[in-house]
XYZ file of C-alpha atoms in Angstrom:
747
model
C -30.375 -47.392 38.314
C -32.964 -49.034 40.743
C -32.171 -52.242 42.584
C -33.490 -55.286 40.825
C -36.319 -57.373 42.269
C -34.289 -60.363 43.139
C -31.990 -58.188 45.163
C -34.898 -56.618 46.920
C -36.374 -60.096 47.600
C -33.161 -61.192 49.026
C -33.062 -58.473 51.431
C -36.705 -58.815 52.156
C -36.310 -62.363 53.131
C -33.548 -61.399 55.608
C -35.576 -58.409 56.909
C -38.599 -60.936 57.513
C -36.159 -63.137 59.639
C -35.298 -59.993 61.725
C -38.949 -59.021 62.296
C -39.864 -62.583 63.110
C -37.262 -62.532 65.825
C -38.266 -59.101 66.985
C -41.969 -60.273 67.306
C -40.940 -63.225 69.153
C -38.881 -61.156 71.660
C -41.765 -58.646 71.924
C -44.286 -61.610 72.608
C -41.857 -63.122 75.336
C -41.422 -59.864 77.146
C -45.292 -59.129 76.824
C -45.777 -62.623 78.445
C -43.470 -61.817 81.315
C -44.972 -58.465 81.766
C -48.513 -60.030 82.139
C -47.124 -62.663 84.311
C -45.676 -59.876 86.582
C -48.855 -57.817 86.512
C -50.866 -61.014 87.480
C -48.660 -61.815 90.404
C -50.935 -62.642 93.388
C -48.286 -62.578 96.130
C -48.619 -58.871 96.840
C -49.812 -59.025 100.386
C -47.013 -56.882 101.834
C -45.614 -53.428 100.690
C -42.320 -55.219 99.983
C -44.106 -57.791 97.739
C -45.942 -55.151 95.933
C -42.693 -53.063 95.403
C -41.029 -56.176 93.950
C -43.876 -56.955 91.562
C -44.179 -53.457 90.489
C -40.354 -53.280 89.789
C -40.391 -56.193 87.567
C -43.531 -54.684 85.871
C -41.582 -51.557 85.179
C -38.561 -53.291 83.757
C -40.613 -55.247 81.351
C -42.660 -52.159 80.291
C -39.497 -50.411 79.533
C -38.139 -53.259 77.449
C -41.460 -53.660 75.629
C -41.502 -49.849 74.982
C -38.028 -50.263 73.456
C -39.020 -52.992 71.228
C -42.269 -51.207 70.058
C -40.280 -48.017 69.201
C -38.193 -49.961 66.624
C -41.036 -51.967 65.435
C -40.938 -50.292 62.019
C -37.601 -49.617 60.298
C -35.481 -51.637 62.713
C -32.938 -52.407 59.898
C -31.497 -49.715 57.721
C -27.962 -50.914 56.333
C -25.688 -53.776 55.344
C -21.815 -53.966 55.293
C -20.066 -56.302 53.041
C -16.304 -56.918 54.072
C -13.144 -57.946 52.374
C -13.370 -61.194 54.498
C -16.469 -62.152 52.871
C -18.730 -61.443 55.926
C -22.081 -59.479 55.647
C -23.489 -57.637 58.691
C -26.835 -55.809 58.867
C -27.028 -52.685 60.947
C -30.012 -51.428 62.813
C -31.371 -49.514 65.638
C -30.978 -52.229 68.177
C -29.071 -55.496 68.342
C -30.820 -58.697 67.690
C -29.663 -62.297 68.354
C -30.908 -65.812 67.675
C -32.063 -67.963 70.655
C -28.556 -69.512 70.255
C -26.946 -65.959 70.599
C -25.817 -65.701 66.970
C -26.047 -62.166 65.888
C -28.604 -61.089 63.382
C -28.454 -57.387 63.561
C -25.761 -55.042 64.817
C -26.710 -52.088 67.071
C -25.679 -48.876 65.106
C -23.743 -47.612 68.153
C -21.621 -50.829 68.479
C -17.904 -50.571 67.554
C -18.603 -53.283 64.762
C -21.093 -50.797 63.174
C -18.495 -47.720 63.051
C -17.266 -48.609 59.599
C -20.839 -47.956 58.232
C -20.431 -44.224 58.806
C -16.629 -44.010 58.796
C -15.559 -45.903 55.830
C -14.711 -44.076 52.581
C -13.325 -45.060 49.305
C -9.799 -43.654 50.336
C -9.968 -45.473 53.861
C -12.301 -48.515 53.226
C -11.728 -50.095 56.722
C -12.138 -53.563 55.205
C -15.552 -52.618 53.670
C -16.177 -53.616 50.065
C -19.783 -52.333 49.770
C -22.099 -50.274 51.982
C -25.857 -51.034 51.296
C -28.768 -48.631 52.409
C -31.997 -50.310 52.821
C -34.923 -48.131 52.003
C -37.988 -49.333 53.860
C -41.511 -48.433 54.248
C -42.743 -49.978 57.466
C -41.471 -53.608 57.289
C -41.253 -53.637 53.549
C -38.042 -53.075 51.523
C -38.908 -50.620 48.756
C -35.304 -49.823 47.390
C -31.557 -50.281 47.807
C -28.744 -47.770 47.564
C -25.238 -48.972 47.294
C -22.053 -47.333 47.912
C -19.076 -49.130 46.350
C -15.876 -48.609 48.259
C -13.908 -51.416 46.465
C -13.793 -50.470 42.872
C -12.895 -54.045 41.889
C -16.538 -54.899 42.415
C -17.117 -53.003 39.196
C -15.057 -55.313 37.255
C -15.861 -58.575 38.736
C -18.441 -60.977 37.390
C -21.154 -59.596 39.635
C -21.052 -56.200 37.967
C -24.767 -56.543 36.947
C -25.545 -55.960 40.661
C -26.961 -52.587 41.632
C -23.815 -50.522 42.239
C -25.220 -47.075 41.671
C -28.072 -44.852 42.316
C -29.077 -41.410 43.843
C -27.464 -42.585 46.993
C -28.970 -42.592 50.571
C -27.521 -39.257 51.531
C -28.950 -37.393 48.623
C -32.174 -39.033 48.779
C -32.414 -37.888 52.394
C -31.401 -34.363 51.863
C -33.821 -33.806 48.771
C -36.954 -35.318 50.418
C -39.706 -33.000 51.335
C -39.703 -31.965 55.139
C -42.204 -33.742 57.411
C -42.245 -31.533 60.527
C -39.881 -33.845 62.341
C -36.131 -34.215 62.119
C -35.501 -37.225 60.079
C -33.915 -40.292 61.539
C -30.468 -39.667 59.650
C -28.807 -42.450 61.448
C -28.327 -44.315 58.082
C -26.956 -41.321 56.412
C -24.488 -39.901 58.948
C -21.213 -39.095 57.236
C -17.675 -39.836 58.379
C -16.950 -36.400 59.832
C -20.037 -36.561 61.888
C -19.486 -40.104 62.945
C -16.124 -39.096 64.261
C -17.763 -36.751 66.632
C -20.520 -38.934 67.692
C -17.998 -41.612 68.867
C -15.453 -39.412 70.289
C -13.988 -40.579 73.651
C -13.536 -36.942 74.714
C -14.718 -36.645 78.274
C -14.904 -32.989 78.644
C -16.883 -30.272 76.542
C -17.092 -31.169 73.053
C -18.037 -28.178 70.856
C -19.488 -28.872 67.458
C -19.170 -25.674 65.326
C -20.753 -25.730 62.003
C -22.625 -23.578 59.528
C -26.287 -23.924 58.684
C -27.476 -27.470 57.650
C -24.226 -29.242 58.729
C -26.334 -31.622 60.780
C -25.039 -30.187 64.278
C -28.356 -31.094 66.053
C -28.361 -34.708 64.452
C -24.845 -35.335 65.541
C -25.591 -34.069 69.098
C -28.554 -36.400 69.607
C -26.820 -39.281 68.048
C -23.812 -38.743 70.210
C -26.291 -38.732 73.388
C -27.748 -42.011 72.119
C -24.219 -43.410 71.618
C -23.048 -42.329 75.120
C -26.225 -43.819 76.593
C -25.342 -47.062 74.945
C -21.602 -47.058 75.714
C -21.887 -45.771 79.420
C -25.332 -47.169 80.264
C -24.395 -48.123 83.808
C -23.549 -44.541 84.503
C -25.911 -42.597 82.645
C -29.124 -44.653 83.186
C -29.083 -43.425 86.827
C -28.187 -39.834 86.126
C -29.871 -39.098 82.782
C -29.121 -36.776 79.868
C -30.295 -33.279 79.620
C -30.923 -31.599 76.395
C -31.446 -27.939 76.273
C -32.796 -26.515 73.111
C -34.216 -22.995 72.224
C -37.905 -23.459 71.882
C -40.645 -25.961 72.535
C -41.310 -26.140 68.755
C -37.699 -27.316 68.344
C -37.943 -29.832 70.813
C -41.172 -31.134 69.238
C -39.124 -31.341 66.005
C -36.443 -33.409 67.541
C -38.492 -35.544 70.044
C -38.798 -38.609 68.139
C -35.032 -38.963 67.037
C -33.844 -40.440 70.338
C -36.702 -42.897 70.922
C -36.370 -44.024 67.327
C -32.608 -44.973 68.082
C -33.743 -47.048 71.036
C -33.434 -44.467 73.878
C -35.944 -42.948 76.060
C -36.061 -40.931 79.415
C -33.958 -38.158 78.404
C -34.890 -34.752 79.878
C -35.682 -32.118 77.146
C -35.947 -28.450 78.335
C -35.976 -24.867 77.001
C -33.808 -22.269 78.714
C -36.823 -20.694 80.245
C -37.523 -23.985 82.084
C -34.134 -24.634 83.462
C -35.350 -23.424 87.013
C -38.068 -26.039 87.972
C -41.376 -24.472 88.370
C -40.852 -21.548 85.846
C -42.006 -21.855 82.322
C -40.842 -18.667 80.770
C -41.244 -17.926 77.035
C -41.178 -14.078 77.153
C -37.882 -12.558 76.491
C -36.470 -9.093 77.866
C -35.479 -6.376 75.517
C -32.025 -6.428 74.201
C -30.524 -3.899 76.704
C -32.018 -5.682 79.696
C -30.977 -9.117 78.327
C -27.397 -8.025 78.070
C -27.375 -6.730 81.768
C -29.147 -9.723 83.113
C -26.591 -12.110 81.224
C -23.495 -10.256 82.439
C -21.224 -12.460 84.574
C -21.200 -9.337 86.972
C -24.873 -10.376 87.872
C -23.435 -13.102 89.976
C -21.652 -10.616 92.067
C -24.476 -8.443 92.300
C -26.803 -11.259 93.435
C -24.286 -12.357 96.011
C -24.016 -8.801 97.458
C -27.795 -8.292 97.333
C -28.155 -11.475 99.603
C -25.418 -10.416 101.940
C -27.125 -6.863 102.049
C -30.126 -8.766 103.548
C -28.092 -9.764 106.519
C -28.069 -6.652 108.531
C -27.919 -5.635 112.154
C -30.808 -3.030 113.268
C -29.765 0.516 113.386
C -30.293 0.578 117.211
C -30.757 -1.882 120.050
C -34.295 -3.491 119.933
C -36.412 -3.832 123.270
C -38.110 -6.956 123.892
C -40.623 -8.085 126.557
C -40.756 -11.760 127.489
C -43.167 -12.861 130.022
C -43.022 -9.563 131.647
C -39.183 -9.667 131.519
C -37.565 -6.570 129.819
C -34.671 -7.573 127.552
C -32.658 -5.807 124.900
C -31.437 -7.304 121.522
C -28.237 -5.441 121.402
C -27.106 -4.351 117.970
C -23.502 -5.523 118.639
C -24.819 -9.030 119.626
C -26.580 -9.246 116.177
C -23.478 -8.192 114.384
C -21.581 -10.794 116.201
C -24.071 -13.413 115.306
C -23.886 -12.332 111.663
C -20.127 -12.613 111.515
C -20.390 -16.010 113.127
C -23.050 -17.144 110.525
C -20.987 -15.802 107.469
C -17.925 -17.567 108.726
C -19.842 -20.912 108.266
C -19.724 -20.407 104.563
C -23.025 -21.818 104.165
C -25.871 -20.595 101.908
C -28.052 -17.919 103.389
C -31.038 -19.919 104.566
C -28.801 -22.575 105.832
C -26.478 -20.113 107.635
C -29.494 -18.460 109.201
C -29.745 -21.322 111.469
C -26.204 -20.433 112.669
C -27.142 -16.771 113.030
C -30.342 -17.554 115.063
C -28.282 -19.997 117.497
C -25.547 -17.437 117.872
C -28.049 -14.597 118.613
C -30.196 -16.537 121.064
C -27.036 -17.796 122.876
C -26.264 -14.147 123.597
C -29.937 -13.153 124.412
C -30.389 -16.115 126.709
C -27.471 -15.031 128.842
C -29.221 -11.629 129.416
C -32.550 -13.563 130.064
C -30.957 -15.584 132.823
C -29.456 -12.418 134.375
C -32.766 -10.645 134.181
C -34.537 -13.513 135.703
C -32.006 -13.836 138.501
C -32.257 -10.181 139.218
C -35.941 -10.573 139.541
C -35.377 -13.125 142.330
C -35.821 -16.341 140.263
C -33.593 -19.293 140.702
C -31.828 -20.161 137.416
C -29.682 -23.449 136.995
C -27.653 -24.562 133.711
C -30.239 -27.203 133.276
C -32.844 -24.524 132.522
C -31.122 -23.113 129.557
C -32.548 -25.458 126.825
C -36.210 -24.445 128.029
C -35.150 -20.920 128.177
C -33.816 -20.959 124.636
C -37.101 -22.536 123.465
C -38.985 -19.878 125.084
C -37.077 -17.251 123.280
C -37.114 -19.170 119.807
C -41.032 -19.283 120.033
C -41.541 -15.687 121.221
C -43.288 -13.725 118.348
C -41.168 -10.399 119.198
C -37.941 -12.386 119.100
C -38.982 -14.091 115.807
C -39.816 -10.893 114.154
C -36.625 -9.151 115.317
C -34.380 -11.963 114.091
C -36.177 -12.233 110.806
C -35.608 -8.636 110.162
C -32.033 -9.188 110.719
C -31.883 -12.340 108.698
C -34.896 -13.120 106.691
C -35.362 -16.649 104.983
C -36.011 -16.162 101.257
C -37.164 -18.381 98.285
C -35.372 -17.474 95.018
C -38.576 -16.363 93.545
C -39.423 -14.024 96.431
C -35.906 -12.542 96.552
C -35.601 -11.768 92.891
C -39.073 -10.107 92.675
C -38.315 -7.922 95.623
C -34.740 -7.054 94.204
C -35.983 -6.134 90.861
C -38.777 -4.015 92.208
C -36.271 -1.911 94.190
C -33.876 0.082 92.026
C -31.853 1.389 95.067
C -31.099 -2.204 96.198
C -29.784 -2.878 92.493
C -27.555 0.147 92.653
C -26.317 -0.710 96.165
C -25.286 -4.232 95.049
C -24.050 -3.688 91.469
C -20.554 -4.000 90.472
C -18.837 -0.763 89.107
C -19.299 -1.657 85.386
C -22.959 -2.051 85.838
C -23.644 1.003 88.076
C -24.631 3.203 85.139
C -27.247 0.736 83.566
C -28.396 -1.474 86.299
C -31.748 0.653 86.795
C -32.842 -0.551 83.452
C -33.652 -4.054 84.836
C -35.924 -2.689 87.550
C -39.635 -3.538 86.948
C -42.997 -4.077 89.006
C -43.007 -6.791 91.580
C -45.873 -8.793 89.717
C -44.161 -8.811 86.320
C -44.033 -12.100 84.504
C -40.863 -14.245 84.470
C -38.616 -14.019 81.418
C -36.265 -16.482 79.904
C -33.313 -14.315 81.172
C -34.619 -14.595 84.831
C -34.091 -18.471 84.706
C -30.295 -18.254 85.381
C -30.708 -15.474 88.011
C -33.136 -17.633 90.067
C -30.738 -20.704 89.660
C -27.866 -18.400 90.952
C -30.026 -17.294 93.994
C -30.969 -20.847 94.670
C -27.278 -21.551 95.143
C -26.812 -18.411 97.135
C -29.793 -19.088 99.441
C -29.844 -22.817 99.751
C -32.378 -24.571 101.718
C -32.796 -25.718 105.281
C -29.767 -27.769 105.895
C -31.165 -29.678 108.816
C -34.184 -30.930 106.781
C -31.873 -31.677 103.728
C -29.656 -33.969 105.913
C -32.401 -35.679 107.535
C -34.087 -36.579 104.133
C -30.602 -37.595 102.744
C -30.139 -39.932 105.661
C -33.529 -41.416 105.111
C -33.089 -41.907 101.367
C -29.598 -43.703 102.072
C -31.404 -45.975 104.475
C -34.178 -46.687 102.041
C -31.655 -47.303 99.172
C -29.532 -49.735 101.351
C -32.608 -51.639 102.304
C -33.989 -51.950 98.845
C -30.601 -53.194 97.485
C -30.447 -55.719 100.230
C -33.876 -57.050 99.568
C -33.383 -56.940 95.747
C -30.350 -59.209 96.104
C -32.326 -61.626 98.275
C -35.084 -61.823 95.678
C -32.658 -62.440 92.754
C -30.907 -65.085 94.668
C -34.184 -67.089 94.723
C -35.193 -66.387 91.007
C -33.495 -67.354 87.840
C -32.825 -64.279 85.963
C -29.715 -65.481 84.067
C -27.857 -62.510 85.273
C -29.982 -60.200 83.308
C -31.118 -57.972 86.269
C -28.693 -56.670 88.862
C -29.749 -56.102 92.463
C -29.164 -52.221 91.976
C -31.224 -52.328 88.865
C -34.193 -53.929 90.722
C -33.721 -51.715 93.701
C -33.823 -48.696 91.220
C -37.079 -49.982 89.903
C -38.474 -50.223 93.419
C -37.607 -46.802 94.169
C -39.081 -45.384 91.007
C -42.315 -47.337 91.597
C -42.519 -45.959 95.122
C -41.965 -42.466 93.926
C -44.424 -42.875 91.197
C -42.374 -40.713 88.740
C -39.823 -41.611 85.886
C -36.233 -40.522 86.193
C -36.978 -37.856 83.640
C -39.808 -36.455 85.773
C -37.710 -36.712 88.913
C -34.765 -34.927 87.479
C -36.794 -32.036 85.801
C -38.296 -31.180 89.055
C -35.158 -31.240 91.081
C -32.959 -28.210 90.606
C -30.022 -29.784 92.150
C -30.118 -32.859 90.017
C -26.697 -33.590 88.293
C -26.867 -35.175 84.976
C -24.250 -37.677 83.474
C -24.182 -35.645 80.141
C -25.699 -32.553 78.899
C -26.429 -31.516 75.375
C -26.764 -27.791 74.570
C -28.283 -26.820 71.162
C -28.049 -23.358 69.591
C -25.642 -22.755 72.387
C -24.240 -19.394 70.944
C -27.418 -17.841 72.234
C -26.493 -18.361 75.923
C -25.369 -15.762 78.187
C -22.580 -16.023 80.596
C -25.195 -16.359 83.446
C -27.074 -19.211 81.593
C -23.661 -21.095 81.234
C -23.241 -20.883 85.046
C -26.489 -22.553 85.332
C -25.845 -25.110 82.821
C -22.504 -26.103 84.222
C -24.061 -26.712 87.493
C -26.295 -29.487 86.040
C -23.166 -31.501 85.378
C -20.416 -31.270 87.766
C -18.326 -33.723 85.623
C -18.325 -31.055 82.828
C -19.435 -33.753 80.096
C -21.074 -31.727 77.534
C -21.861 -31.693 73.903
C -22.323 -28.041 72.735
C -23.533 -27.436 69.359
C -23.978 -24.036 67.436
C -22.689 -21.573 65.032
C -21.249 -18.177 66.302
C -22.230 -16.561 63.063
C -25.893 -17.268 63.856
C -25.881 -15.531 67.248
C -28.967 -13.289 67.464
C -29.167 -12.999 71.175
C -27.761 -9.615 72.464
C -26.300 -11.604 75.374
C -25.025 -14.326 73.261
C -21.377 -15.095 72.186
C -19.008 -14.984 69.395
C -16.434 -17.093 71.086
C -16.527 -20.634 72.539
C -13.243 -20.066 74.230
C -14.407 -16.953 76.015
C -17.553 -18.409 77.473
C -16.441 -22.010 78.339
C -12.712 -21.695 79.232
C -13.533 -20.282 82.741
C -15.295 -23.629 83.418
C -13.306 -26.392 81.639
C -9.923 -24.794 80.461
C -7.964 -27.518 78.862
C -10.974 -29.911 78.527
C -12.578 -27.899 75.745
C -12.396 -29.515 72.369
C -13.850 -27.925 69.262
C -14.859 -29.933 66.225
C -16.031 -28.381 63.018
C -18.599 -29.589 60.461
C -18.169 -28.394 57.067
C -20.686 -30.134 54.695
C -24.103 -28.406 54.310
C -26.687 -31.130 53.811
C -29.608 -28.867 53.850
C -29.221 -25.632 51.843
C -28.413 -25.932 48.139
C -25.416 -24.070 46.938
C -27.270 -21.415 44.888
C -28.963 -20.333 48.058
C -26.067 -20.777 50.468
C -23.701 -18.631 48.459
C -26.202 -15.694 48.594
C -26.615 -16.234 52.447
C -22.859 -16.321 52.972
C -22.390 -13.235 50.815
C -25.042 -11.319 53.084
C -23.166 -12.694 56.183
C -19.872 -11.324 54.946
C -21.472 -8.105 53.802
C -22.830 -7.812 57.487
C -19.457 -8.715 58.968
C -20.559 -12.108 60.583
C -17.810 -14.589 61.419
C -19.104 -17.104 58.666
C -17.995 -20.757 59.170
C -17.143 -22.041 55.667
C -19.353 -24.880 54.423
C -19.660 -26.815 51.225
C -23.259 -27.626 49.931
C -23.598 -31.271 48.743
C -25.997 -30.234 45.890
C -26.489 -27.427 43.527
C -30.165 -26.878 43.859
C -32.882 -26.186 41.162
C -33.986 -22.532 42.211
C -32.344 -19.356 42.472
C -33.036 -16.959 45.339
C -36.198 -14.881 44.294
C -36.245 -11.148 45.329
C -39.621 -9.206 45.368
C -39.759 -5.455 45.938
C -43.142 -3.868 46.690
C -44.781 -1.126 48.682
C -44.919 -1.527 52.439
C -48.666 -1.503 52.250
C -48.666 -4.445 49.667
C -46.121 -6.550 51.697
C -48.523 -8.740 53.565
C -50.625 -9.244 50.597
C -47.781 -10.231 48.216
C -46.555 -12.506 50.792
C -49.950 -14.384 50.954
C -50.014 -14.488 47.152
C -46.642 -16.181 46.902
C -47.461 -18.599 49.700
C -50.565 -19.446 47.733
C -48.675 -20.108 44.712
C -46.271 -22.334 46.475
C -49.222 -24.363 48.008
C -50.530 -24.891 44.443
C -47.131 -26.077 43.333
C -47.189 -28.609 46.173
C -43.845 -27.225 47.330
C -43.902 -28.815 50.612
C -43.673 -27.251 53.935
C -43.402 -23.450 53.910
C -42.016 -20.944 56.636
C -42.661 -17.126 56.543
C -39.938 -15.557 58.656
C -40.349 -11.937 59.834
C -39.975 -9.554 62.608
C -42.076 -10.262 65.608
C -44.473 -7.419 64.980
C -45.359 -8.327 61.531
C -45.946 -12.229 62.344
C -49.710 -11.853 63.288
C -50.573 -9.592 60.202
C -48.828 -11.829 57.985
C -50.457 -14.862 59.258
C -54.106 -13.349 59.065
C -53.217 -12.366 55.381
C -52.161 -15.971 54.616
C -55.206 -17.471 56.004
C -57.515 -15.306 54.115
C -55.627 -15.939 50.836
C -55.447 -19.831 51.632
C -58.275 -20.603 53.857
C -58.017 -24.446 53.629
C -54.185 -24.599 54.401
C -53.084 -25.211 57.992
C -51.185 -22.019 59.149
C -49.435 -22.193 62.420
C -47.624 -19.483 64.433
C -44.086 -19.513 65.842
C -42.261 -22.807 66.335
C -45.439 -24.456 67.645
C -46.480 -24.284 63.782
C -43.849 -27.023 63.034
C -46.470 -29.550 62.110
C -48.478 -27.112 59.849
C -48.086 -26.673 56.162
C -47.354 -22.966 56.533
C -45.639 -21.735 59.740
C -45.170 -17.984 60.351
C -42.428 -17.186 62.827
C -39.538 -15.122 64.020
C -36.004 -15.884 63.266
C -35.363 -17.027 66.747
C -38.306 -19.488 66.538
C -36.947 -20.744 63.310
C -33.534 -21.702 64.912
C -32.659 -25.356 64.258
C -35.652 -25.912 61.965
C -35.727 -26.481 58.169
C -38.561 -26.181 55.476
C -38.789 -26.725 52.000
C -39.668 -23.241 51.029
C -38.855 -19.983 52.971
C -40.195 -16.526 52.634
C -38.125 -13.921 54.327
C -40.060 -10.719 54.773
C -38.659 -7.231 55.271
C -35.095 -7.985 56.094
C -34.490 -4.423 57.142
C -36.802 -4.817 60.053
C -34.693 -7.734 61.142
C -31.539 -5.836 60.990
C -32.964 -3.225 63.403
C -32.356 -5.243 66.162
C -29.318 -6.065 68.170
C -28.092 -9.276 66.649
C -30.144 -8.738 63.589
C -27.464 -9.601 61.367
C -27.409 -13.099 62.858
C -31.217 -13.253 62.589
C -31.192 -12.611 58.921
C -28.561 -15.147 58.320
C -30.557 -17.795 60.153
C -33.766 -16.869 58.261
C -31.849 -17.117 54.893
C -30.399 -20.626 55.693
C -33.616 -22.468 56.565
C -34.690 -23.428 53.073
C -33.962 -26.823 51.471
C -35.298 -25.813 48.029
C -36.682 -22.436 47.466
C -35.970 -18.888 49.034
C -37.932 -15.893 48.413
C -37.353 -12.337 49.873
C -39.981 -9.762 50.149
C -39.206 -6.199 50.777
C -40.165 -2.581 50.792
C -37.087 -1.034 52.125
C -33.325 -1.178 51.485
C -31.816 -4.666 51.452
C -28.166 -5.865 51.559
C -26.605 -5.930 48.177
C -26.288 -9.819 48.020
C -30.007 -10.279 48.201
C -30.746 -7.975 45.060
C -32.025 -9.601 42.019
C -29.238 -8.167 39.959
C -26.585 -9.782 42.330
C -27.041 -13.216 40.684
């Protein structure tokens, strides 16, 4: 039954106190921000940096307070000791430091998610506050201490639909809901795990894998703030639509500045969305490509076929083949990346050539002394003929230029390919001006490691950065000694702000633009789709191997994906790999999930067993029609769902059918917002492929022509994904043969 008005009034009174304190803090920080912005003592660069650093600090705090301005509190815990603690998105205290609100990530809040009737952890009652803005509109109580039902207060609201069920039955909104108030015990255990290696969260559809990963990221940022606030957290998800879907979750939990990328953006400067054909994706994703690229780079370090004649200011010289070979051996022995080792090669080659130059000058009657050698070396280094000859032997490359040239030359691919790729490697050859694909991103990243940058320039920049950092910290410490900050701001924090202000970019912007940036933690969603080469690129982003990896091997649809976490991750982490499994499906009703599982088993997919929390009201609907009627019947069914106010609708089909279906739906329902791909996540109707639907959920889903999906490599996983996106209704439309479990007579 519903909560009584007195109870809501009681909670509303406390919520009003919380918001009064929140508004008070917001006003205080706002005033400090205005004071910092109005500071007049900005006559020097250092003073301006100090002022702008404080402005940035207050702006960040103000943004945090604004991000929780509505819905700051969502729960209450009543304990055996008679205490009552309210749980929310941030911690709040009175001016006297008495706690008003417990941050959901704090240890004191753990029981809100972990306590059960079997293991109460000292909790008698767990209350979920249902709010709209700053107004309490309902209460849902979970009774963990059964004695409450027999005590004098039994007239209290001790039953109801429950917060979890209310959350999973609500219509979809186009954004992942903030499920922090409905996280269950098995999820919370993973979120708060102290495992410091690679945590794999394996779970079937609808088990909350993504929510767990995002909340774990927020929890780690809270628990290890000093470490992570300077290195950041990277989240890699399959599509921009998916990132758009989840982007509000972390800010609503009080965190910001997280870097969010798709696999096609992992290499800075590349924004690839196109995908290669299955057979090409398999080859590019093969671990042997790392060996191929290493050999291809080495093949570009080559001595000329014969000695090269040179003419320097009238003096005849000979760049001997053997001298070039010796210089190459010396450069390779340095074990530096190609571009950095090139400096060694050039120096070694010039050292041999200058001896010949000195001898030629002496033979011509010129006097040459040891002090002349630096100038003679400089003359050789700047001579065009010498530069051309040395470049032909050891050319500097960017990853982009090298990969374009390599893929445009099948003979170079064959020369560098390992044995197991020899028969197929020519398939990845393509014209030099071809657009980048998602599968190119890890190859570019691998080449960046092999090629490197100019080592001299890197060292000079690193030295300058270290000097600036030391000076900033020293100055910040002096500033803080003269300002009463009550210990709130550390010298290092103020120095960081000064650096950020000077740079003009946020940490997220700097990290996303820097390929060599190393993150404190990495979250990889839909991880089963990644190839061995992509995992090499991901692992470089976090040398400490602190990862949260979420996925379901049964949903693998990429031809280069995996069916075994151990196979792809053991080479990097060995005994630091820990696999957790989620078993409760909060999204898909049992009636629909049972049919999806039956299809998966029929197609020999490694299904992860899950239990749906609700039965559901609708059975799967199967509609057979002629191929020529498929688009029209789909549009008609979408129009019916719109009239029924069925919520958000997804039409999932093969890529070639998507435009035709979208046009038919727009014609049948001209007033409805119809979007394409994952970018249509905010529209009432979204027409997309299974890949674009990964990680998303909709109230009603129409799967069009399953047989077309099954024609692709990984098509069984695609179909399983499509069948498990619905929270309420699932319709299958087909003109061709479908799996037995999808037939109407299979019910």
